[in-house]
């Protein structure tokens, strides 16, 4: 059996697959950036520069979570493209989990000050809130795209 081409997919399924694939790539880039931040924190600590306690483990947990979700999104996009009804349901489940994490970030955000810009501090809470809101909106869009009749028909063949 041949793998379907992206153009063979219904429009809603194609949009969901492309979104999941794009989020996978973005997640992998973020995980790489976080890995660089972990190495930088270790380097700063070795030179005697002050590094906040718990910064490296927090970065490690965030990088591991980001990497896991990115890989899941990429695998699920591939499963949906190959007409997997289970992949479609699992993708919706993963996106529901991402929404839950976004809501937790809204209400229990990090609560620390981020880098200084000039003489004012840019709070991480604001960035966290906007990131969580964008993540929630994209995850809801993916779920809605995957639960259209066309996507359901594509995956149930």
PDB file of N, CA and C in Angstrom, residues 60-149:
ATOM      1  N   UNK A  60      15.945  21.503  32.606  1.00  0.00           N
ATOM      2  CA  UNK A  60      15.983  20.113  32.153  1.00  0.00           C
ATOM      3  C   UNK A  60      14.578  19.523  32.056  1.00  0.00           C
ATOM      4  N   UNK A  61      13.750  19.753  33.083  1.00  0.00           N
ATOM      5  CA  UNK A  61      12.385  19.230  33.059  1.00  0.00           C
ATOM      6  C   UNK A  61      11.584  19.846  31.911  1.00  0.00           C
ATOM      7  N   UNK A  62      11.758  21.145  31.708  1.00  0.00           N
ATOM      8  CA  UNK A  62      11.036  21.823  30.636  1.00  0.00           C
ATOM      9  C   UNK A  62      11.494  21.304  29.275  1.00  0.00           C
ATOM     10  N   UNK A  63      12.803  21.111  29.109  1.00  0.00           N
ATOM     11  CA  UNK A  63      13.331  20.594  27.837  1.00  0.00           C
ATOM     12  C   UNK A  63      12.842  19.175  27.584  1.00  0.00           C
ATOM     13  N   UNK A  64      12.843  18.333  28.608  1.00  0.00           N
ATOM     14  CA  UNK A  64      12.390  16.947  28.439  1.00  0.00           C
ATOM     15  C   UNK A  64      10.914  16.901  28.074  1.00  0.00           C
ATOM     16  N   UNK A  65      10.099  17.707  28.731  1.00  0.00           N
ATOM     17  CA  UNK A  65       8.672  17.754  28.420  1.00  0.00           C
ATOM     18  C   UNK A  65       8.414  18.276  27.027  1.00  0.00           C
ATOM     19  N   UNK A  66       9.130  19.316  26.646  1.00  0.00           N
ATOM     20  CA  UNK A  66       8.978  19.895  25.308  1.00  0.00           C
ATOM     21  C   UNK A  66       9.359  18.886  24.238  1.00  0.00           C
ATOM     22  N   UNK A  67      10.454  18.181  24.465  1.00  0.00           N
ATOM     23  CA  UNK A  67      10.912  17.179  23.509  1.00  0.00           C
ATOM     24  C   UNK A  67       9.905  16.034  23.398  1.00  0.00           C
ATOM     25  N   UNK A  68       9.379  15.576  24.523  1.00  0.00           N
ATOM     26  CA  UNK A  68       8.416  14.464  24.504  1.00  0.00           C
ATOM     27  C   UNK A  68       7.144  14.839  23.743  1.00  0.00           C
ATOM     28  N   UNK A  69       6.617  16.020  24.005  1.00  0.00           N
ATOM     29  CA  UNK A  69       5.395  16.454  23.321  1.00  0.00           C
ATOM     30  C   UNK A  69       5.666  16.651  21.825  1.00  0.00           C
ATOM     31  N   UNK A  70       6.834  17.191  21.484  1.00  0.00           N
ATOM     32  CA  UNK A  70       7.171  17.405  20.071  1.00  0.00           C
ATOM     33  C   UNK A  70       7.249  16.083  19.319  1.00  0.00           C
ATOM     34  N   UNK A  71       7.906  15.102  19.908  1.00  0.00           N
ATOM     35  CA  UNK A  71       8.025  13.798  19.246  1.00  0.00           C
ATOM     36  C   UNK A  71       6.648  13.138  19.114  1.00  0.00           C
ATOM     37  N   UNK A  72       5.829  13.243  20.154  1.00  0.00           N
ATOM     38  CA  UNK A  72       4.465  12.696  20.081  1.00  0.00           C
ATOM     39  C   UNK A  72       3.667  13.359  18.966  1.00  0.00           C
ATOM     40  N   UNK A  73       3.766  14.668  18.861  1.00  0.00           N
ATOM     41  CA  UNK A  73       3.016  15.373  17.817  1.00  0.00           C
ATOM     42  C   UNK A  73       3.455  14.938  16.432  1.00  0.00           C
ATOM     43  N   UNK A  74       4.753  14.790  16.227  1.00  0.00           N
ATOM     44  CA  UNK A  74       5.244  14.347  14.925  1.00  0.00           C
ATOM     45  C   UNK A  74       4.787  12.934  14.581  1.00  0.00           C
ATOM     46  N   UNK A  75       4.865  12.027  15.559  1.00  0.00           N
ATOM     47  CA  UNK A  75       4.440  10.651  15.332  1.00  0.00           C
ATOM     48  C   UNK A  75       2.939  10.581  15.059  1.00  0.00           C
ATOM     49  N   UNK A  76       2.168  11.342  15.809  1.00  0.00           N
ATOM     50  CA  UNK A  76       0.715  11.323  15.623  1.00  0.00           C
ATOM     51  C   UNK A  76       0.308  11.939  14.294  1.00  0.00           C
ATOM     52  N   UNK A  77       1.026  12.975  13.857  1.00  0.00           N
ATOM     53  CA  UNK A  77       0.746  13.553  12.532  1.00  0.00           C
ATOM     54  C   UNK A  77       0.965  12.504  11.451  1.00  0.00           C
ATOM     55  N   UNK A  78       2.026  11.719  11.597  1.00  0.00           N
ATOM     56  CA  UNK A  78       2.304  10.659  10.641  1.00  0.00           C
ATOM     57  C   UNK A  78       1.218   9.583  10.678  1.00  0.00           C
ATOM     58  N   UNK A  79       0.750   9.242  11.869  1.00  0.00           N
ATOM     59  CA  UNK A  79      -0.312   8.232  11.991  1.00  0.00           C
ATOM     60  C   UNK A  79      -1.616   8.714  11.370  1.00  0.00           C
ATOM     61  N   UNK A  80      -1.961   9.979  11.602  1.00  0.00           N
ATOM     62  CA  UNK A  80      -3.198  10.524  11.037  1.00  0.00           C
ATOM     63  C   UNK A  80      -3.105  10.541   9.514  1.00  0.00           C
ATOM     64  N   UNK A  81      -1.949  10.888   8.999  1.00  0.00           N
ATOM     65  CA  UNK A  81      -1.782  10.931   7.545  1.00  0.00           C
ATOM     66  C   UNK A  81      -1.971   9.540   6.934  1.00  0.00           C
ATOM     67  N   UNK A  82      -1.620   8.513   7.687  1.00  0.00           N
ATOM     68  CA  UNK A  82      -1.761   7.135   7.204  1.00  0.00           C
ATOM     69  C   UNK A  82      -3.105   6.513   7.600  1.00  0.00           C
ATOM     70  N   UNK A  83      -4.083   7.352   7.881  1.00  0.00           N
ATOM     71  CA  UNK A  83      -5.469   6.942   8.126  1.00  0.00           C
ATOM     72  C   UNK A  83      -5.681   6.175   9.419  1.00  0.00           C
ATOM     73  N   UNK A  84      -4.959   6.520  10.446  1.00  0.00           N
ATOM     74  CA  UNK A  84      -5.106   5.831  11.718  1.00  0.00           C
ATOM     75  C   UNK A  84      -6.151   6.524  12.590  1.00  0.00           C
ATOM     76  N   UNK A  85      -7.236   5.806  12.876  1.00  0.00           N
ATOM     77  CA  UNK A  85      -8.264   6.361  13.763  1.00  0.00           C
ATOM     78  C   UNK A  85      -7.720   6.478  15.189  1.00  0.00           C
ATOM     79  N   UNK A  86      -6.877   5.530  15.587  1.00  0.00           N
ATOM     80  CA  UNK A  86      -6.261   5.596  16.920  1.00  0.00           C
ATOM     81  C   UNK A  86      -5.333   6.809  17.011  1.00  0.00           C
ATOM     82  N   UNK A  87      -4.566   7.043  15.942  1.00  0.00           N
ATOM     83  CA  UNK A  87      -3.678   8.212  15.915  1.00  0.00           C
ATOM     84  C   UNK A  87      -4.452   9.511  16.041  1.00  0.00           C
ATOM     85  N   UNK A  88      -5.612   9.557  15.383  1.00  0.00           N
ATOM     86  CA  UNK A  88      -6.463  10.753  15.450  1.00  0.00           C
ATOM     87  C   UNK A  88      -6.943  10.977  16.875  1.00  0.00           C
ATOM     88  N   UNK A  89      -7.391   9.917  17.525  1.00  0.00           N
ATOM     89  CA  UNK A  89      -7.877  10.042  18.907  1.00  0.00           C
ATOM     90  C   UNK A  89      -6.742  10.378  19.865  1.00  0.00           C
ATOM     91  N   UNK A  90      -5.591   9.747  19.673  1.00  0.00           N
ATOM     92  CA  UNK A  90      -4.443  10.039  20.538  1.00  0.00           C
ATOM     93  C   UNK A  90      -3.955  11.481  20.351  1.00  0.00           C
ATOM     94  N   UNK A  91      -3.988  11.971  19.111  1.00  0.00           N
ATOM     95  CA  UNK A  91      -3.591  13.366  18.861  1.00  0.00           C
ATOM     96  C   UNK A  91      -4.505  14.319  19.624  1.00  0.00           C
ATOM     97  N   UNK A  92      -5.792  14.030  19.619  1.00  0.00           N
ATOM     98  CA  UNK A  92      -6.736  14.868  20.374  1.00  0.00           C
ATOM     99  C   UNK A  92      -6.472  14.766  21.869  1.00  0.00           C
ATOM    100  N   UNK A  93      -6.116  13.573  22.340  1.00  0.00           N
ATOM    101  CA  UNK A  93      -5.811  13.390  23.756  1.00  0.00           C
ATOM    102  C   UNK A  93      -4.550  14.169  24.160  1.00  0.00           C
ATOM    103  N   UNK A  94      -3.522  14.105  23.314  1.00  0.00           N
ATOM    104  CA  UNK A  94      -2.288  14.857  23.597  1.00  0.00           C
ATOM    105  C   UNK A  94      -2.573  16.357  23.604  1.00  0.00           C
ATOM    106  N   UNK A  95      -3.349  16.830  22.645  1.00  0.00           N
ATOM    107  CA  UNK A  95      -3.670  18.257  22.589  1.00  0.00           C
ATOM    108  C   UNK A  95      -4.523  18.675  23.788  1.00  0.00           C
ATOM    109  N   UNK A  96      -5.387  17.784  24.276  1.00  0.00           N
ATOM    110  CA  UNK A  96      -6.159  18.080  25.485  1.00  0.00           C
ATOM    111  C   UNK A  96      -5.221  18.225  26.677  1.00  0.00           C
ATOM    112  N   UNK A  97      -4.204  17.373  26.742  1.00  0.00           N
ATOM    113  CA  UNK A  97      -3.194  17.497  27.795  1.00  0.00           C
ATOM    114  C   UNK A  97      -2.425  18.804  27.700  1.00  0.00           C
ATOM    115  N   UNK A  98      -2.117  19.217  26.481  1.00  0.00           N
ATOM    116  CA  UNK A  98      -1.417  20.495  26.287  1.00  0.00           C
ATOM    117  C   UNK A  98      -2.301  21.659  26.752  1.00  0.00           C
ATOM    118  N   UNK A  99      -3.602  21.559  26.487  1.00  0.00           N
ATOM    119  CA  UNK A  99      -4.535  22.593  26.952  1.00  0.00           C
ATOM    120  C   UNK A  99      -4.535  22.640  28.477  1.00  0.00           C
ATOM    121  N   UNK A 100      -4.556  21.473  29.116  1.00  0.00           N
ATOM    122  CA  UNK A 100      -4.533  21.425  30.582  1.00  0.00           C
ATOM    123  C   UNK A 100      -3.260  22.053  31.131  1.00  0.00           C
ATOM    124  N   UNK A 101      -2.118  21.766  30.505  1.00  0.00           N
ATOM    125  CA  UNK A 101      -0.860  22.384  30.950  1.00  0.00           C
ATOM    126  C   UNK A 101      -0.891  23.897  30.745  1.00  0.00           C
ATOM    127  N   UNK A 102      -1.500  24.336  29.644  1.00  0.00           N
ATOM    128  CA  UNK A 102      -1.631  25.774  29.401  1.00  0.00           C
ATOM    129  C   UNK A 102      -2.486  26.443  30.457  1.00  0.00           C
ATOM    130  N   UNK A 103      -3.581  25.778  30.850  1.00  0.00           N
ATOM    131  CA  UNK A 103      -4.432  26.341  31.912  1.00  0.00           C
ATOM    132  C   UNK A 103      -3.706  26.383  33.247  1.00  0.00           C
ATOM    133  N   UNK A 104      -2.915  25.355  33.530  1.00  0.00           N
ATOM    134  CA  UNK A 104      -2.111  25.372  34.761  1.00  0.00           C
ATOM    135  C   UNK A 104      -1.106  26.519  34.726  1.00  0.00           C
ATOM    136  N   UNK A 105      -0.541  26.764  33.558  1.00  0.00           N
ATOM    137  CA  UNK A 105       0.423  27.859  33.421  1.00  0.00           C
ATOM    138  C   UNK A 105      -0.251  29.211  33.637  1.00  0.00           C
ATOM    139  N   UNK A 106      -1.528  29.315  33.223  1.00  0.00           N
ATOM    140  CA  UNK A 106      -2.269  30.555  33.463  1.00  0.00           C
ATOM    141  C   UNK A 106      -2.386  30.848  34.949  1.00  0.00           C
ATOM    142  N   UNK A 107      -2.750  29.847  35.713  1.00  0.00           N
ATOM    143  CA  UNK A 107      -3.091  30.079  37.116  1.00  0.00           C
ATOM    144  C   UNK A 107      -1.951  29.817  38.086  1.00  0.00           C
ATOM    145  N   UNK A 108      -0.981  29.002  37.714  1.00  0.00           N
ATOM    146  CA  UNK A 108       0.135  28.715  38.606  1.00  0.00           C
ATOM    147  C   UNK A 108       1.456  28.926  37.878  1.00  0.00           C
ATOM    148  N   UNK A 109       1.585  30.052  37.229  1.00  0.00           N
ATOM    149  CA  UNK A 109       2.779  30.350  36.445  1.00  0.00           C
ATOM    150  C   UNK A 109       4.019  30.437  37.303  1.00  0.00           C
ATOM    151  N   UNK A 110       5.154  30.658  36.693  1.00  0.00           N
ATOM    152  CA  UNK A 110       6.408  30.604  37.428  1.00  0.00           C
ATOM    153  C   UNK A 110       6.566  31.692  38.487  1.00  0.00           C
ATOM    154  N   UNK A 111       6.034  32.868  38.259  1.00  0.00           N
ATOM    155  CA  UNK A 111       6.080  33.921  39.260  1.00  0.00           C
ATOM    156  C   UNK A 111       7.459  34.492  39.541  1.00  0.00           C
ATOM    157  N   UNK A 112       8.341  34.483  38.565  1.00  0.00           N
ATOM    158  CA  UNK A 112       9.655  35.080  38.779  1.00  0.00           C
ATOM    159  C   UNK A 112       9.905  36.160  37.743  1.00  0.00           C
ATOM    160  N   UNK A 113      10.855  37.020  38.050  1.00  0.00           N
ATOM    161  CA  UNK A 113      11.184  38.080  37.103  1.00  0.00           C
ATOM    162  C   UNK A 113      12.154  37.556  36.068  1.00  0.00           C
ATOM    163  N   UNK A 114      11.907  37.925  34.867  1.00  0.00           N
ATOM    164  CA  UNK A 114      12.760  37.498  33.770  1.00  0.00           C
ATOM    165  C   UNK A 114      13.921  38.457  33.568  1.00  0.00           C
ATOM    166  N   UNK A 115      14.482  38.489  32.379  1.00  0.00           N
ATOM    167  CA  UNK A 115      15.646  39.341  32.114  1.00  0.00           C
ATOM    168  C   UNK A 115      15.294  40.821  32.186  1.00  0.00           C
ATOM    169  N   UNK A 116      16.284  41.614  32.443  1.00  0.00           N
ATOM    170  CA  UNK A 116      16.080  43.064  32.525  1.00  0.00           C
ATOM    171  C   UNK A 116      16.209  43.678  31.137  1.00  0.00           C
ATOM    172  N   UNK A 117      15.302  44.576  30.832  1.00  0.00           N
ATOM    173  CA  UNK A 117      15.344  45.315  29.577  1.00  0.00           C
ATOM    174  C   UNK A 117      15.486  46.781  29.955  1.00  0.00           C
ATOM    175  N   UNK A 118      16.677  47.301  29.809  1.00  0.00           N
ATOM    176  CA  UNK A 118      16.926  48.674  30.247  1.00  0.00           C
ATOM    177  C   UNK A 118      16.863  48.732  31.756  1.00  0.00           C
ATOM    178  N   UNK A 119      16.017  49.600  32.293  1.00  0.00           N
ATOM    179  CA  UNK A 119      15.885  49.728  33.744  1.00  0.00           C
ATOM    180  C   UNK A 119      14.629  49.037  34.259  1.00  0.00           C
ATOM    181  N   UNK A 120      13.905  48.355  33.383  1.00  0.00           N
ATOM    182  CA  UNK A 120      12.688  47.675  33.828  1.00  0.00           C
ATOM    183  C   UNK A 120      12.849  46.173  33.681  1.00  0.00           C
ATOM    184  N   UNK A 121      12.189  45.419  34.530  1.00  0.00           N
ATOM    185  CA  UNK A 121      12.241  43.957  34.466  1.00  0.00           C
ATOM    186  C   UNK A 121      11.060  43.458  33.630  1.00  0.00           C
ATOM    187  N   UNK A 122      11.350  42.550  32.729  1.00  0.00           N
ATOM    188  CA  UNK A 122      10.308  41.932  31.926  1.00  0.00           C
ATOM    189  C   UNK A 122       9.876  40.677  32.693  1.00  0.00           C
ATOM    190  N   UNK A 123       8.644  40.619  33.099  1.00  0.00           N
ATOM    191  CA  UNK A 123       8.235  39.480  33.918  1.00  0.00           C
ATOM    192  C   UNK A 123       7.994  38.258  33.062  1.00  0.00           C
ATOM    193  N   UNK A 124       8.390  37.123  33.599  1.00  0.00           N
ATOM    194  CA  UNK A 124       8.183  35.853  32.905  1.00  0.00           C
ATOM    195  C   UNK A 124       6.710  35.475  32.920  1.00  0.00           C
ATOM    196  N   UNK A 125       5.961  36.005  33.897  1.00  0.00           N
ATOM    197  CA  UNK A 125       4.535  35.694  33.955  1.00  0.00           C
ATOM    198  C   UNK A 125       3.814  36.147  32.698  1.00  0.00           C
ATOM    199  N   UNK A 126       4.152  37.323  32.208  1.00  0.00           N
ATOM    200  CA  UNK A 126       3.499  37.852  31.016  1.00  0.00           C
ATOM    201  C   UNK A 126       3.802  36.975  29.802  1.00  0.00           C
ATOM    202  N   UNK A 127       5.070  36.616  29.640  1.00  0.00           N
ATOM    203  CA  UNK A 127       5.456  35.750  28.528  1.00  0.00           C
ATOM    204  C   UNK A 127       4.799  34.378  28.667  1.00  0.00           C
ATOM    205  N   UNK A 128       4.747  33.880  29.892  1.00  0.00           N
ATOM    206  CA  UNK A 128       4.122  32.581  30.134  1.00  0.00           C
ATOM    207  C   UNK A 128       2.638  32.625  29.792  1.00  0.00           C
ATOM    208  N   UNK A 129       1.969  33.706  30.159  1.00  0.00           N
ATOM    209  CA  UNK A 129       0.544  33.827  29.901  1.00  0.00           C
ATOM    210  C   UNK A 129       0.263  33.875  28.407  1.00  0.00           C
ATOM    211  N   UNK A 130       1.032  34.677  27.663  1.00  0.00           N
ATOM    212  CA  UNK A 130       0.824  34.759  26.218  1.00  0.00           C
ATOM    213  C   UNK A 130       1.171  33.436  25.535  1.00  0.00           C
ATOM    214  N   UNK A 131       2.247  32.772  25.988  1.00  0.00           N
ATOM    215  CA  UNK A 131       2.606  31.476  25.421  1.00  0.00           C
ATOM    216  C   UNK A 131       1.541  30.430  25.682  1.00  0.00           C
ATOM    217  N   UNK A 132       1.024  30.424  26.912  1.00  0.00           N
ATOM    218  CA  UNK A 132      -0.027  29.467  27.257  1.00  0.00           C
ATOM    219  C   UNK A 132      -1.290  29.730  26.445  1.00  0.00           C
ATOM    220  N   UNK A 133      -1.638  30.996  26.271  1.00  0.00           N
ATOM    221  CA  UNK A 133      -2.839  31.332  25.513  1.00  0.00           C
ATOM    222  C   UNK A 133      -2.696  30.900  24.055  1.00  0.00           C
ATOM    223  N   UNK A 134      -1.552  31.165  23.459  1.00  0.00           N
ATOM    224  CA  UNK A 134      -1.318  30.750  22.069  1.00  0.00           C
ATOM    225  C   UNK A 134      -1.358  29.230  21.956  1.00  0.00           C
ATOM    226  N   UNK A 135      -0.749  28.544  22.907  1.00  0.00           N
ATOM    227  CA  UNK A 135      -0.757  27.082  22.896  1.00  0.00           C
ATOM    228  C   UNK A 135      -2.157  26.511  23.009  1.00  0.00           C
ATOM    229  N   UNK A 136      -2.965  27.104  23.871  1.00  0.00           N
ATOM    230  CA  UNK A 136      -4.344  26.641  24.048  1.00  0.00           C
ATOM    231  C   UNK A 136      -5.138  26.839  22.763  1.00  0.00           C
ATOM    232  N   UNK A 137      -4.996  27.993  22.142  1.00  0.00           N
ATOM    233  CA  UNK A 137      -5.735  28.290  20.904  1.00  0.00           C
ATOM    234  C   UNK A 137      -5.344  27.314  19.787  1.00  0.00           C
ATOM    235  N   UNK A 138      -4.055  27.057  19.632  1.00  0.00           N
ATOM    236  CA  UNK A 138      -3.599  26.145  18.575  1.00  0.00           C
ATOM    237  C   UNK A 138      -4.076  24.724  18.860  1.00  0.00           C
ATOM    238  N   UNK A 139      -4.013  24.302  20.114  1.00  0.00           N
ATOM    239  CA  UNK A 139      -4.458  22.949  20.457  1.00  0.00           C
ATOM    240  C   UNK A 139      -5.951  22.778  20.225  1.00  0.00           C
ATOM    241  N   UNK A 140      -6.731  23.778  20.567  1.00  0.00           N
ATOM    242  CA  UNK A 140      -8.175  23.713  20.299  1.00  0.00           C
ATOM    243  C   UNK A 140      -8.426  23.629  18.798  1.00  0.00           C
ATOM    244  N   UNK A 141      -7.683  24.400  18.016  1.00  0.00           N
ATOM    245  CA  UNK A 141      -7.843  24.362  16.561  1.00  0.00           C
ATOM    246  C   UNK A 141      -7.516  22.974  16.011  1.00  0.00           C
ATOM    247  N   UNK A 142      -6.448  22.353  16.500  1.00  0.00           N
ATOM    248  CA  UNK A 142      -6.082  21.013  16.033  1.00  0.00           C
ATOM    249  C   UNK A 142      -7.178  20.014  16.371  1.00  0.00           C
ATOM    250  N   UNK A 143      -7.706  20.090  17.594  1.00  0.00           N
ATOM    251  CA  UNK A 143      -8.783  19.174  17.991  1.00  0.00           C
ATOM    252  C   UNK A 143     -10.002  19.363  17.090  1.00  0.00           C
ATOM    253  N   UNK A 144     -10.385  20.607  16.853  1.00  0.00           N
ATOM    254  CA  UNK A 144     -11.544  20.857  15.998  1.00  0.00           C
ATOM    255  C   UNK A 144     -11.317  20.364  14.568  1.00  0.00           C
ATOM    256  N   UNK A 145     -10.100  20.556  14.057  1.00  0.00           N
ATOM    257  CA  UNK A 145      -9.795  20.085  12.706  1.00  0.00           C
ATOM    258  C   UNK A 145      -9.836  18.558  12.623  1.00  0.00           C
ATOM    259  N   UNK A 146      -9.388  17.895  13.670  1.00  0.00           N
ATOM    260  CA  UNK A 146      -9.380  16.433  13.650  1.00  0.00           C
ATOM    261  C   UNK A 146     -10.755  15.819  13.874  1.00  0.00           C
ATOM    262  N   UNK A 147     -11.681  16.592  14.442  1.00  0.00           N
ATOM    263  CA  UNK A 147     -13.009  16.044  14.699  1.00  0.00           C
ATOM    264  C   UNK A 147     -14.030  16.483  13.664  1.00  0.00           C
ATOM    265  N   UNK A 148     -13.581  16.950  12.508  1.00  0.00           N
ATOM    266  CA  UNK A 148     -14.526  17.224  11.426  1.00  0.00           C
ATOM    267  C   UNK A 148     -14.954  15.906  10.797  1.00  0.00           C
ATOM    268  N   UNK A 149     -16.056  15.941  10.082  1.00  0.00           N
ATOM    269  CA  UNK A 149     -16.545  14.718   9.415  1.00  0.00           C
ATOM    270  C   UNK A 149     -15.546  14.215   8.377  1.00  0.00           C
TER     271      UNK A 149
END
